[in-house]
Coordinates of C-alpha atoms and ligand atoms in Angstrom, one line a residue:
X209 CA -24.6 161.1 -88.6
X210 CA -22.4 158.5 -90.3
X211 CA -18.9 158.3 -89.1
X212 CA -17.3 159.0 -92.4
X213 CA -19.3 162.2 -92.7
X214 CA -18.0 163.5 -89.4
X215 CA -14.5 162.6 -90.4
X216 CA -15.0 164.4 -93.8
X217 CA -16.3 167.5 -92.0
X218 CA -13.4 167.5 -89.6
X219 CA -10.9 167.2 -92.5
X220 CA -12.6 170.1 -94.3
X221 CA -12.5 172.1 -91.0
X222 CA -8.8 171.4 -90.4
X223 CA -7.8 172.4 -93.9
X224 CA -10.0 175.5 -94.2
X225 CA -8.5 177.2 -91.1
X226 CA -5.4 178.8 -92.4
X227 CA -3.2 178.7 -89.4
X228 CA -1.1 181.7 -88.4
X229 CA 2.1 181.1 -86.5
X230 CA 0.8 182.0 -83.0
X231 CA -2.2 179.8 -83.0
X232 CA -0.5 176.8 -84.7
X233 CA -2.1 173.7 -83.3
X234 CA -1.1 170.0 -83.2
X235 CA -3.2 169.2 -86.3
X236 CA -1.1 171.6 -88.5
X237 CA 2.2 170.1 -87.6
X238 CA 3.5 167.7 -90.2
X239 CA 3.4 164.0 -89.3
X240 CA 7.1 164.0 -88.9
X241 CA 7.1 167.1 -86.6
X242 CA 4.4 165.3 -84.5
X243 CA 6.3 162.1 -84.0
X244 CA 9.5 164.0 -83.4
X245 CA 8.0 166.2 -80.7
X246 CA 8.9 164.0 -77.7
X247 CA 12.3 163.2 -79.1
X248 CA 13.2 166.9 -79.6
X249 CA 12.1 167.6 -76.0
X250 CA 14.0 164.6 -74.6
X251 CA 17.6 165.5 -75.7
X252 CA 19.2 162.6 -73.9
X253 CA 19.0 158.9 -74.2
X254 CA 20.9 155.7 -73.3
X255 CA 22.4 153.4 -76.0
X256 CA 22.9 149.8 -75.0
X257 CA 25.2 147.4 -76.9
X258 CA 24.6 144.0 -75.5
X259 CA 25.1 140.6 -77.2
X260 CA 27.2 137.4 -77.3
X261 CA 30.3 139.6 -77.8
X262 CA 30.1 140.7 -74.1
X263 CA 31.4 137.2 -73.2
X264 CA 34.8 137.3 -75.1
X265 CA 34.8 141.1 -74.2
X266 CA 37.6 141.9 -76.6
X267 CA 39.7 138.9 -76.1
X268 CA 39.8 135.7 -78.2
X269 CA 41.9 132.6 -77.3
X270 CA 44.0 134.6 -74.9
X271 CA 44.7 137.4 -77.5
X272 CA 43.4 140.9 -77.2
X273 CA 41.6 141.7 -80.4
X274 CA 41.9 145.4 -81.2
X275 CA 38.9 147.6 -82.0
X276 CA 35.3 147.7 -80.9
X277 CA 34.3 144.5 -79.0
X278 CA 31.1 143.8 -80.9
X279 CA 33.1 143.3 -84.0
X280 CA 35.3 140.6 -82.5
X281 CA 33.8 137.9 -84.8
X282 CA 34.9 139.7 -87.9
X283 CA 38.1 141.1 -86.6
X284 CA 39.3 137.7 -85.3
X285 CA 37.8 135.9 -88.3
X286 CA 35.9 133.5 -86.0
X287 CA 34.2 130.7 -87.8
X288 CA 30.4 130.6 -87.4
X289 CA 30.4 127.3 -85.7
X290 CA 32.8 128.5 -83.1
X291 CA 31.1 131.9 -82.4
X292 CA 27.8 130.1 -82.1
X293 CA 29.2 128.2 -79.1
X294 CA 29.1 131.4 -77.1
X295 CA 25.4 131.1 -77.0
X296 CA 25.6 127.8 -75.1
X297 CA 27.2 129.6 -72.1
X298 CA 25.6 133.0 -72.4
X299 CA 23.7 133.3 -69.1
X300 CA 23.3 136.9 -67.9
X301 CA 21.7 136.0 -64.6
X302 CA 22.4 139.3 -63.0
X303 CA 20.3 141.1 -65.6
X304 CA 17.7 143.4 -64.0
X305 CA 15.7 145.5 -66.5
X306 CA 14.2 147.6 -63.8
X307 CA 17.7 148.5 -62.5
X308 CA 18.9 149.5 -66.0
X309 CA 15.8 151.7 -66.7
X310 CA 16.0 153.3 -63.3
X311 CA 19.6 154.1 -63.8
X312 CA 18.8 155.8 -67.2
X313 CA 16.0 157.7 -65.6
X314 CA 18.2 158.9 -62.7
X315 CA 20.8 160.1 -65.3
X316 CA 18.1 162.3 -66.7
X317 CA 17.6 160.2 -69.9
X318 CA 14.2 160.0 -71.5
X319 CA 14.8 157.1 -73.9
X320 CA 16.7 153.9 -74.4
X321 CA 17.9 152.3 -77.6
X322 CA 19.2 148.7 -77.3
X323 CA 20.7 146.3 -79.8
X324 CA 18.0 143.7 -80.7
X325 CA 20.4 142.1 -83.2
X326 CA 23.9 143.3 -84.0
X327 CA 26.1 142.4 -87.0
X328 CA 26.8 138.9 -85.4
X329 CA 23.3 138.0 -86.3
X330 CA 22.3 136.9 -82.8
X331 CA 18.8 138.1 -81.7
X332 CA 18.6 139.3 -78.1
X333 CA 14.9 138.7 -78.2
X334 CA 12.6 135.7 -78.7
X335 CA 12.4 135.2 -82.4
X336 CA 10.3 132.7 -84.4
X337 CA 12.1 133.8 -87.5
X338 CA 15.5 132.5 -86.4
X339 CA 16.4 130.0 -83.6
X340 CA 19.7 131.9 -83.2
X341 CA 18.2 134.0 -80.3
X342 CA 18.6 134.4 -76.6
X343 CA 15.6 132.4 -75.6
X344 CA 16.0 129.4 -77.8
X345 CA 19.8 129.2 -78.0
X346 CA 21.1 130.0 -74.5
X347 CA 20.6 128.6 -71.0
X348 CA 19.2 132.0 -69.9
X349 CA 15.7 131.2 -71.2
X350 CA 14.4 134.7 -70.7
X351 CA 13.6 137.5 -73.2
X352 CA 15.5 140.5 -71.8
X353 CA 14.0 142.9 -74.3
X354 CA 10.5 142.0 -73.2
X355 CA 11.6 142.7 -69.6
X356 CA 13.2 145.9 -70.7
X357 CA 10.0 147.0 -72.6
X358 CA 7.9 146.4 -69.5
X359 CA 10.3 148.3 -67.2
X360 CA 10.3 151.2 -69.7
X361 CA 6.6 151.3 -69.9
X362 CA 6.4 151.3 -66.1
X363 CA 8.9 154.1 -65.7
X364 CA 7.7 156.3 -68.6
X365 CA 10.9 155.8 -70.6
X366 CA 10.6 155.6 -74.4
X367 CA 12.2 152.6 -76.0
X368 CA 13.9 152.0 -79.3
X369 CA 15.6 148.9 -80.8
X370 CA 18.8 148.9 -82.9
X371 CA 18.5 146.4 -85.7
X372 CA 21.4 145.6 -88.0
X373 CA 19.4 145.1 -91.2
X374 CA 22.2 144.7 -93.7
X375 CA 25.2 143.1 -91.9
X376 CA 24.5 139.7 -90.6
X377 CA 27.6 137.6 -90.4
X378 CA 25.7 134.5 -89.5
X379 CA 23.5 134.2 -92.6
X380 CA 24.5 133.2 -96.1
X381 CA 22.6 136.2 -97.6
X382 CA 23.6 138.7 -94.9
X383 CA 26.3 141.3 -95.7
X384 CA 29.6 142.0 -94.0
X385 CA 32.0 145.0 -94.0
X386 CA 34.1 144.4 -97.2
X387 CA 31.3 142.8 -99.3
X388 CA 31.2 146.0 -101.4
X389 CA 34.9 145.4 -102.3
X390 CA 33.9 142.0 -103.6
X391 CA 35.9 140.2 -100.8
X392 CA 34.7 136.9 -99.4
X393 CA 33.2 136.3 -95.9
X394 CA 36.0 135.0 -93.7
X395 CA 34.2 131.7 -93.1
X396 CA 34.1 129.7 -96.3
X397 CA 31.6 127.3 -94.8
X398 CA 29.0 130.0 -95.3
X399 CA 27.8 129.3 -98.9
X400 CA 26.7 132.7 -100.2
X401 CA 23.1 133.3 -101.1
X402 CA 21.3 136.4 -102.5
X403 CA 20.8 139.3 -100.1
X404 CA 17.0 139.1 -100.6
X405 CA 16.9 135.5 -99.2
X406 CA 18.2 136.9 -95.9
X407 CA 16.0 140.1 -96.1
X408 CA 12.8 138.1 -96.7
X409 CA 13.8 135.1 -94.6
X410 CA 15.1 136.8 -91.5
X411 CA 15.4 140.6 -91.5
X412 CA 11.8 141.4 -92.5
X413 CA 10.2 138.8 -90.3
X414 CA 12.4 139.8 -87.3
X415 CA 11.7 143.5 -87.8
X416 CA 7.9 142.6 -87.8
X417 CA 8.4 140.7 -84.6
X418 CA 10.1 143.6 -82.8
X419 CA 7.6 146.1 -84.0
X420 CA 4.6 143.9 -83.1
X421 CA 5.6 142.2 -79.9
X422 CA 7.2 144.8 -77.6
X423 CA 4.3 147.2 -77.0
X424 CA 5.1 149.5 -79.9
X425 CA 8.7 150.8 -80.4
X426 CA 9.3 154.5 -80.3
X427 CA 12.5 154.3 -82.3
X428 CA 13.9 151.8 -84.9
X429 CA 17.6 152.4 -85.2
X430 CA 19.1 150.9 -88.4
X431 CA 22.8 150.6 -88.9
X432 CA 25.6 150.3 -91.5
X433 CA 23.9 149.9 -94.9
X434 CA 26.8 147.9 -96.2
X435 CA 25.9 146.0 -99.3
X436 CA 22.3 147.2 -99.1
X437 CA 20.1 147.4 -102.2
X438 CA 17.1 149.6 -103.0
X439 CA 15.0 146.5 -103.1
X440 CA 16.1 145.4 -99.6
X441 CA 15.6 148.9 -98.2
X442 CA 12.1 149.1 -99.7
X443 CA 11.1 145.7 -98.2
X444 CA 12.2 146.9 -94.7
X445 CA 10.8 150.3 -95.1
X446 CA 7.4 148.8 -96.0
X447 CA 7.3 147.2 -92.6
X448 CA 8.5 150.3 -90.7
X449 CA 6.0 152.5 -92.4
X450 CA 3.2 150.5 -90.9
X451 CA 4.2 152.3 -87.7
X452 CA 3.8 156.0 -88.6
X453 CA 4.4 157.2 -85.0
X454 CA 7.7 155.4 -84.8
X455 CA 10.9 157.4 -85.4
X456 CA 13.7 155.9 -87.6
X457 CA 17.2 157.0 -88.3
X458 CA 19.1 157.6 -91.5
X459 CA 21.1 154.4 -91.6
X460 CA 18.7 152.1 -93.6
X461 CA 20.2 152.8 -97.0
X462 CA 22.5 155.4 -98.6
X463 CA 21.4 158.1 -99.0
X464 CA 18.4 157.8 -96.7
X465 CA 17.0 160.7 -94.6
X466 CA 15.1 158.8 -91.9
X467 CA 13.8 161.2 -89.2
X468 CA 17.2 162.1 -87.9
X469 CA 20.9 161.9 -88.8
X470 CA 23.5 160.1 -86.7
X471 CA 26.9 161.7 -86.3
X472 CA 29.0 159.0 -84.6
X473 CA 31.7 159.4 -82.0
X474 CA 32.0 163.2 -82.6
X475 CA 30.0 166.3 -82.0
X476 CA 29.5 168.4 -85.1
X477 CA 31.1 171.9 -84.9
X478 CA 27.9 173.7 -85.6
X479 CA 24.2 172.8 -85.5
X480 CA 22.8 170.8 -88.5
X481 CA 19.6 171.8 -90.3
X482 CA 18.1 168.3 -89.8
X483 CA 17.3 166.6 -86.5
X484 CA 20.4 164.9 -85.3
X485 CA 21.6 162.6 -82.6
X486 CA 25.2 162.0 -81.6
X487 CA 25.9 158.4 -80.5
X488 CA 28.9 158.2 -78.2
X489 CA 30.7 155.7 -76.1
X490 CA 31.9 156.4 -72.6
X491 CA 35.2 154.5 -73.2
X492 CA 36.2 153.4 -76.7
X493 CA 34.1 150.3 -77.3
X494 CA 30.3 150.0 -77.8
X495 CA 30.2 146.4 -76.5
X496 CA 31.8 145.5 -73.2
X497 CA 35.6 145.2 -73.5
X498 CA 37.1 144.1 -70.3
X499 CA 40.5 145.9 -70.7
X500 CA 39.2 149.2 -72.2
X501 CA 39.7 151.7 -69.3
X502 CA 39.8 154.7 -71.5
X503 CA 36.9 156.4 -69.8
X504 CA 35.7 159.9 -70.6
X505 CA 35.3 161.9 -67.4
X506 CA 31.9 162.9 -66.0
X507 CA 32.9 166.5 -66.7
X508 CA 33.6 165.7 -70.3
X509 CA 30.3 163.9 -70.7
X510 CA 28.2 166.6 -69.0
X511 CA 29.8 169.3 -71.1
X512 CA 29.3 167.2 -74.2
X513 CA 25.6 166.9 -73.5
X514 CA 25.4 170.6 -73.1
X515 CA 27.5 171.3 -76.2
X516 CA 25.2 169.1 -78.2
X517 CA 22.0 170.7 -76.8
X518 CA 23.5 174.1 -77.5
X519 CA 23.7 173.1 -81.2
X520 CA 20.2 171.7 -81.2
X521 CA 21.0 167.9 -81.1
X522 CA 20.4 164.9 -78.9
X523 CA 23.0 162.7 -77.2
X524 CA 22.6 158.9 -77.2
X525 CA 25.2 157.8 -74.7
X526 CA 26.3 154.2 -74.7
X527 CA 26.9 151.5 -72.1
X528 CA 28.1 148.0 -72.8
X529 CA 26.8 145.6 -70.2
X530 CA 28.7 142.4 -69.3
X531 CA 27.9 138.8 -70.1
X532 CA 26.5 138.6 -66.6
X533 CA 24.0 141.3 -67.4
X534 CA 25.6 144.2 -65.4
X535 CA 26.4 147.7 -66.5
X536 CA 30.1 148.3 -65.7
X537 CA 30.7 150.3 -62.5
X538 CA 32.6 153.1 -64.3
X539 CA 29.5 153.7 -66.5
X540 CA 27.2 153.7 -63.5
X541 CA 29.4 156.2 -61.7
X542 CA 29.3 158.5 -64.7
X543 CA 25.5 158.2 -65.3
X544 CA 25.0 159.1 -61.6
X545 CA 27.2 162.1 -61.9
X546 CA 25.3 163.3 -64.9
X547 CA 22.1 162.7 -63.1
X548 CA 23.2 164.8 -60.2
X549 CA 23.9 167.6 -62.5
X550 CA 20.6 167.1 -64.5
X551 CA 18.6 167.1 -61.3
X552 CA 19.5 170.7 -60.7
X553 CA 20.0 171.8 -64.3
X554 CA 17.7 169.7 -66.4
X555 CA 15.5 172.7 -67.2
X556 CA 18.3 174.1 -69.2
X557 CA 18.4 171.0 -71.5
X558 CA 15.0 169.5 -72.0
X559 CA 13.0 171.1 -74.8
X560 CA 15.5 173.8 -75.3
X561 CA 16.7 175.2 -78.6
X562 CA 20.1 175.9 -80.0
X563 CA 22.3 178.8 -78.9
X564 CA 21.8 182.1 -80.9
X565 CA 25.5 182.8 -80.4
X566 CA 28.3 181.6 -82.7
X567 CA 30.7 180.7 -79.9
X568 CA 31.1 181.6 -76.2
X569 CA 34.6 181.2 -75.0
X570 CA 33.5 180.5 -71.5
X571 CA 30.9 177.9 -72.2
X572 CA 27.6 177.3 -74.0
X573 CA 24.1 178.6 -74.3
X574 CA 20.7 177.0 -74.7
X575 CA 17.5 178.9 -75.2
X576 CA 13.7 178.6 -74.9
X577 CA 11.0 180.8 -76.4
X578 CA 8.6 182.1 -73.7
X579 CA 5.4 184.0 -73.9
X580 CA 7.2 187.2 -73.2
X581 CA 10.4 186.7 -75.1
X582 CA 13.3 184.3 -74.7
X583 CA 15.0 182.5 -71.8
X584 CA 18.7 182.1 -72.3
X585 CA 20.5 179.4 -70.2
X586 CA 24.2 180.3 -70.0
X587 CA 26.3 177.3 -69.2
X588 CA 29.6 178.5 -67.6
X589 CA 32.4 176.0 -68.0
X590 CA 35.2 178.4 -67.3
X591 CA 34.3 180.8 -64.4
X592 CA 35.9 184.2 -65.3
X593 CA 38.6 185.4 -62.9
X594 CA 37.4 189.0 -63.0
X595 CA 33.8 188.0 -62.0
X596 CA 32.3 189.5 -65.2
X597 CA 30.6 187.3 -67.7
X598 CA 30.4 188.8 -71.2
X599 CA 27.5 187.9 -73.5
X600 CA 28.7 189.3 -76.8
X601 CA 26.7 191.3 -79.4
X602 CA 23.3 191.0 -77.8
X603 CA 20.5 193.5 -77.8
X604 CA 17.3 192.7 -75.9
X605 CA 15.6 193.7 -72.7
X606 CA 16.9 191.8 -69.7
X607 CA 14.3 191.4 -67.0
X608 CA 16.4 189.2 -64.7
X609 CA 19.6 187.1 -64.4
X610 CA 19.6 184.3 -61.9
X611 CA 21.6 181.2 -61.0
X612 CA 19.6 178.1 -61.9
X613 CA 20.8 176.4 -58.8
X614 CA 19.9 179.3 -56.5
X615 CA 17.0 181.3 -57.9
X616 CA 16.6 183.5 -54.9
X617 CA 19.7 185.5 -55.7
X618 CA 19.4 188.0 -58.6
X619 CA 22.6 189.0 -60.4
X620 CA 23.2 192.4 -61.7
X621 CA 23.9 193.0 -65.3
X622 CA 24.5 195.9 -67.6
X623 CA 25.0 196.6 -71.3
X624 CA 28.3 197.9 -72.5
X625 CA 29.3 198.5 -76.1
X626 CA 26.7 196.1 -77.4
X627 CA 27.6 193.3 -74.9
X628 CA 25.8 192.2 -71.8
X629 CA 28.0 192.1 -68.8
X630 CA 26.9 189.9 -65.9
X631 CA 28.3 190.2 -62.4
X632 CA 29.0 186.7 -61.0
X633 CA 29.5 185.5 -57.5
X634 CA 33.2 184.9 -56.7
X635 CA 32.8 181.1 -56.9
X636 CA 31.1 178.8 -59.4
X637 CA 28.4 176.7 -57.8
X638 CA 29.4 173.8 -59.9
X639 CA 32.9 173.9 -61.3
X640 CA 31.9 171.6 -64.2
X641 CA 29.1 173.8 -65.3
X642 CA 27.1 176.5 -63.5
X643 CA 24.0 177.6 -65.3
X644 CA 22.6 181.2 -65.4
X645 CA 19.1 182.0 -66.4
X646 CA 18.7 185.2 -68.4
X647 CA 15.1 186.3 -68.9
X648 CA 14.8 188.4 -72.0
X649 CA 11.6 190.2 -72.8
X650 CA 10.6 191.5 -76.2
X651 CA 12.8 190.9 -79.2
X652 CA 16.3 189.3 -79.1
X653 CA 18.9 190.3 -81.6
X654 CA 22.3 188.7 -81.7
X655 CA 25.2 190.0 -83.7
X656 CA 27.4 187.0 -84.7
X657 CA 30.8 186.9 -83.0
X658 CA 32.3 184.7 -85.7
X659 CA 35.9 186.0 -86.1
X660 CA 36.3 188.3 -89.0
X661 CA 39.4 188.8 -91.1
X662 CA 39.5 192.5 -91.6
X663 CA 42.1 195.0 -92.7
X664 CA 44.4 192.1 -93.7
X665 CA 44.6 190.4 -90.4
X666 CA 42.9 187.8 -88.1
X667 CA 44.0 186.2 -84.9
X668 CA 42.4 182.8 -84.3
X669 CA 42.4 181.7 -80.7
X670 CA 42.6 178.1 -79.7
X671 CA 39.4 178.3 -77.8
X672 CA 37.6 179.1 -81.1
X673 CA 38.8 175.9 -82.7
X674 CA 36.6 173.0 -83.3
X675 CA 38.6 170.0 -82.2
X676 CA 37.8 166.9 -84.3
X677 CA 38.9 164.1 -82.1
X678 CA 38.7 160.6 -83.5
X679 CA 36.0 158.4 -81.8
X680 CA 38.5 155.7 -81.3
X681 CA 41.8 157.4 -80.2
X682 CA 43.5 159.9 -78.0
X683 CA 41.7 163.2 -77.6
X684 CA 43.3 166.6 -77.9
X685 CA 42.3 168.9 -75.0
X686 CA 41.7 172.6 -74.8
X687 CA 43.2 174.5 -71.8
X688 CA 42.5 178.1 -70.8
X689 CA 40.6 180.7 -72.8
X690 CA 41.1 183.7 -75.0
X691 CA 44.6 184.5 -76.3
X692 CA 46.0 182.3 -73.6
X693 CA 44.1 179.2 -74.7
X694 CA 46.1 176.2 -75.8
X695 CA 45.5 173.0 -77.6
X696 CA 47.3 170.3 -75.6
X697 CA 47.6 166.5 -75.8
X698 CA 47.4 166.7 -79.6
X699 CA 49.3 163.4 -80.1
X700 CA 46.8 161.3 -82.2
X701 CA 47.6 162.1 -85.9
X702 CA 44.0 161.8 -86.8
X703 CA 43.0 164.8 -84.7
X704 CA 42.2 167.9 -86.8
X705 CA 41.4 171.4 -85.8
X706 CA 39.0 173.8 -87.6
X707 CA 38.3 177.5 -87.2
X708 CA 35.3 179.3 -88.8
X709 CA 35.8 182.9 -89.8
X710 CA 34.5 185.2 -92.4
X711 CA 36.1 187.7 -94.7
X712 CA 35.6 189.9 -97.7
X713 CA 39.3 190.1 -98.4
X714 CA 40.8 187.5 -100.7
X715 CA 44.6 187.4 -101.2
X716 CA 47.8 185.8 -100.1
X717 CA 48.4 185.5 -96.3
X718 CA 51.2 184.4 -94.1
X719 CA 50.3 181.9 -91.4
X720 CA 51.9 182.4 -88.0
X721 CA 51.4 180.1 -85.1
X722 CA 52.4 179.8 -81.4
X723 CA 53.8 176.3 -81.2
X724 CA 55.5 174.1 -78.7
X725 CA 57.0 171.0 -80.4
X726 CA 59.4 168.4 -79.2
X727 CA 60.2 167.2 -82.6
X728 CA 60.1 168.3 -86.3
X729 CA 56.7 167.7 -87.8
X730 CA 54.6 168.6 -90.8
X731 CA 51.1 170.1 -90.9
X732 CA 48.6 170.5 -93.6
X733 CA 46.8 173.8 -93.5
X734 CA 43.7 174.3 -95.6
X735 CA 41.4 177.2 -96.3
X736 CA 38.6 176.1 -98.7
X737 CA 40.4 174.4 -101.5
X738 CA 43.8 176.1 -100.9
X739 CA 46.5 174.2 -99.1
X740 CA 49.8 174.8 -97.4
X741 CA 52.2 172.1 -96.2
X742 CA 54.0 173.6 -93.3
X743 CA 57.1 172.5 -91.4
X744 CA 57.2 172.8 -87.7
X745 CA 60.6 172.8 -86.1
X746 CA 61.4 171.6 -82.6
X747 CA 61.1 174.3 -80.0
X748 CA 62.1 172.4 -76.9
X749 CA 59.9 173.0 -73.9
X750 CA 59.1 176.6 -74.7
X751 CA 56.4 178.1 -76.9
X752 CA 57.7 180.0 -79.9
X753 CA 56.0 182.0 -82.6
X754 CA 56.8 180.6 -86.1
X755 CA 55.8 181.3 -89.6
X756 CA 54.2 178.2 -91.1
X757 CA 54.2 179.6 -94.6
X758 CA 51.8 181.3 -97.0
X759 CA 48.3 180.4 -98.2
X760 CA 45.9 181.9 -100.6
X761 CA 42.4 182.9 -99.6
X762 CA 40.5 182.6 -102.9
X763 CA 37.0 182.7 -101.7
X764 CA 35.1 185.1 -99.4
X765 CA 32.3 184.8 -97.0
X766 CA 32.2 182.2 -94.2
X767 CA 35.3 180.0 -94.5
X768 CA 36.8 177.1 -92.6
X769 CA 40.5 176.9 -91.9
X770 CA 41.7 173.4 -90.9
X771 CA 45.0 172.0 -89.7
X772 CA 46.0 168.4 -89.5
X773 CA 49.3 166.5 -89.1
X774 CA 50.7 165.0 -92.3
X775 CA 52.6 162.0 -90.9
X776 CA 51.0 159.2 -89.0
X777 CA 54.0 158.8 -86.7
X778 CA 53.9 162.3 -85.4
X779 CA 55.0 163.2 -81.9
X780 CA 52.4 165.9 -81.4
X781 CA 52.6 169.7 -80.8
X782 CA 50.9 172.2 -78.6
X783 CA 49.2 175.1 -80.2
X784 CA 48.3 178.7 -79.1
X785 CA 46.9 181.3 -81.4
X786 CA 47.1 181.4 -85.1
X787 CA 47.5 184.6 -87.1
X788 CA 46.8 185.3 -90.7
X789 CA 48.4 188.4 -92.2
X790 CA 48.0 189.7 -95.7
X791 CA 51.2 189.8 -97.7
Ligands
LIG957 C1 28.2 151.0 -86.3 C2 28.5 149.6 -85.8 O1 29.3 148.9 -86.8 C3 29.1 149.6 -84.5 O2 29.3 148.3 -84.0 C4 28.2 150.3 -83.5 O3 27.0 149.6 -83.4 C5 27.9 151.7 -84.0 C6 26.9 152.4 -83.2 O4 27.5 151.7 -85.4 O5 29.5 151.5 -86.6 C7 29.6 152.6 -87.4 C8 28.6 153.2 -88.0 C9 28.8 154.3 -88.8 C10 30.1 154.8 -88.9 C11 31.2 154.2 -88.3 C12 30.9 153.1 -87.5 N1 30.3 156.0 -89.6 O6 29.4 156.6 -90.2 O7 31.5 156.4 -89.7

């Protein structure tokens, strides 16, 4: 029988079987669902920002240049000819692809995304399209991305390349940050040319090279569509679409869906209805910056990974290797700590789905559908003093509760007033995060524990706040839980807090807060479109309950209340509970 007939018959067969949910097979998944399958399972990847900027490492001519180090060329307005000189001494002889890949693997990561070309325009791979690349322009004379691709292949790690398709500070047609404001490039020697000259002359050919020469990329990670045009996006997309199994992100153009969205340097307060990946630095810079010691703790990073998984997203955690080719020691230390936790608890992360609960004051939850029902993984960050863990508003049939790290021991549990109460051992196994496995059989029904404003009143505890910390700044920290919870270290004026709650009762409300403030300051309180500018008076070293003012609630349903400082030079406050009371 001719081939085409067999194919035609297969196609008819596939389309004539109306699938029902239980017997859904590969062939009925959409093309996007199919290519996203491994990525959704993976949950955790390594981002690598590596380029010529690792050499100045945040310092130019003896001056520290503020901001992320891979932007040094733009921030310090370095002329092209001078920046190019970095290539002549870039020689990362300590680079060991196998060591990097093994480290990622040991951390429990399933994929790596590395900068193949950042905004500075320098290709970290061997390119025929531009001589400004690591093989042709440096003494190193090796293609580190080829070595990385081989090590990934060998170790079963998926590989993606970051490619800055719009910004290219090295090319007359490339874009730069303020091009959309009509401002000139800082180096006047670069005589401007149309964007498409650069797109057709460098970006398209280089994207073809990376897609063809590195054994097939799993991810192409676009970035900052500054000054992009539809024509440019189409030219690049035409190349990418030749690789239907490859995953791409949403940063090719604006707006552009890609396969996933990319919240940067923050974790969204709730899950998103589209695949998403948080990219995050371990200190404050993506590229190596020798004096950036603002490291997030391993505890913060482990909990962040769990937080993201509990909302259904992925974490792409960044390292910035040095100009010698080494991943900085503090990064290695953190990756190893995460790996130790993942060794024991990886099951509660890989291939899991989002939490069915609104918020759990003591930690997070991830879940997995099983043949018999649902497995809930309870991630306990704050071990309860009374030894009882409350899973609120759940009705199901619990067949067992165990510690993931010690499955021999079954824990007792009971339902009380619609909540599941679990009896815990006196001590947490892991003070950072001890995981419990709750096997539920049959149906699972969860009543949302989103706080409700009822009968004219609501108390919003600090541990129900979503803290929006700026990626590049000082982070506010939550201490304690329940009505004793406090927001501390709120000194960066860009930090904002948000609470979700619901209500059916519109009206005018007074806002009361437990505050500790060294100085007078002003806060902007918002509920929907309604605003209140509140004055906070100094309280000294004690907490005091103060009335911030009155605010209207003009809408009903699920609402967000947000609070942020008004002045930039604010001294910071500490915050306990907030109460809204109908007037
Ligand atoms: C971009 C790059 O400029 C940066 O150097 C780094 O590579 C990072 C991963 O991506 O920076 C961004 C991109 C998007 C936003 C902010 C910075 N954003 O959406 O706010």
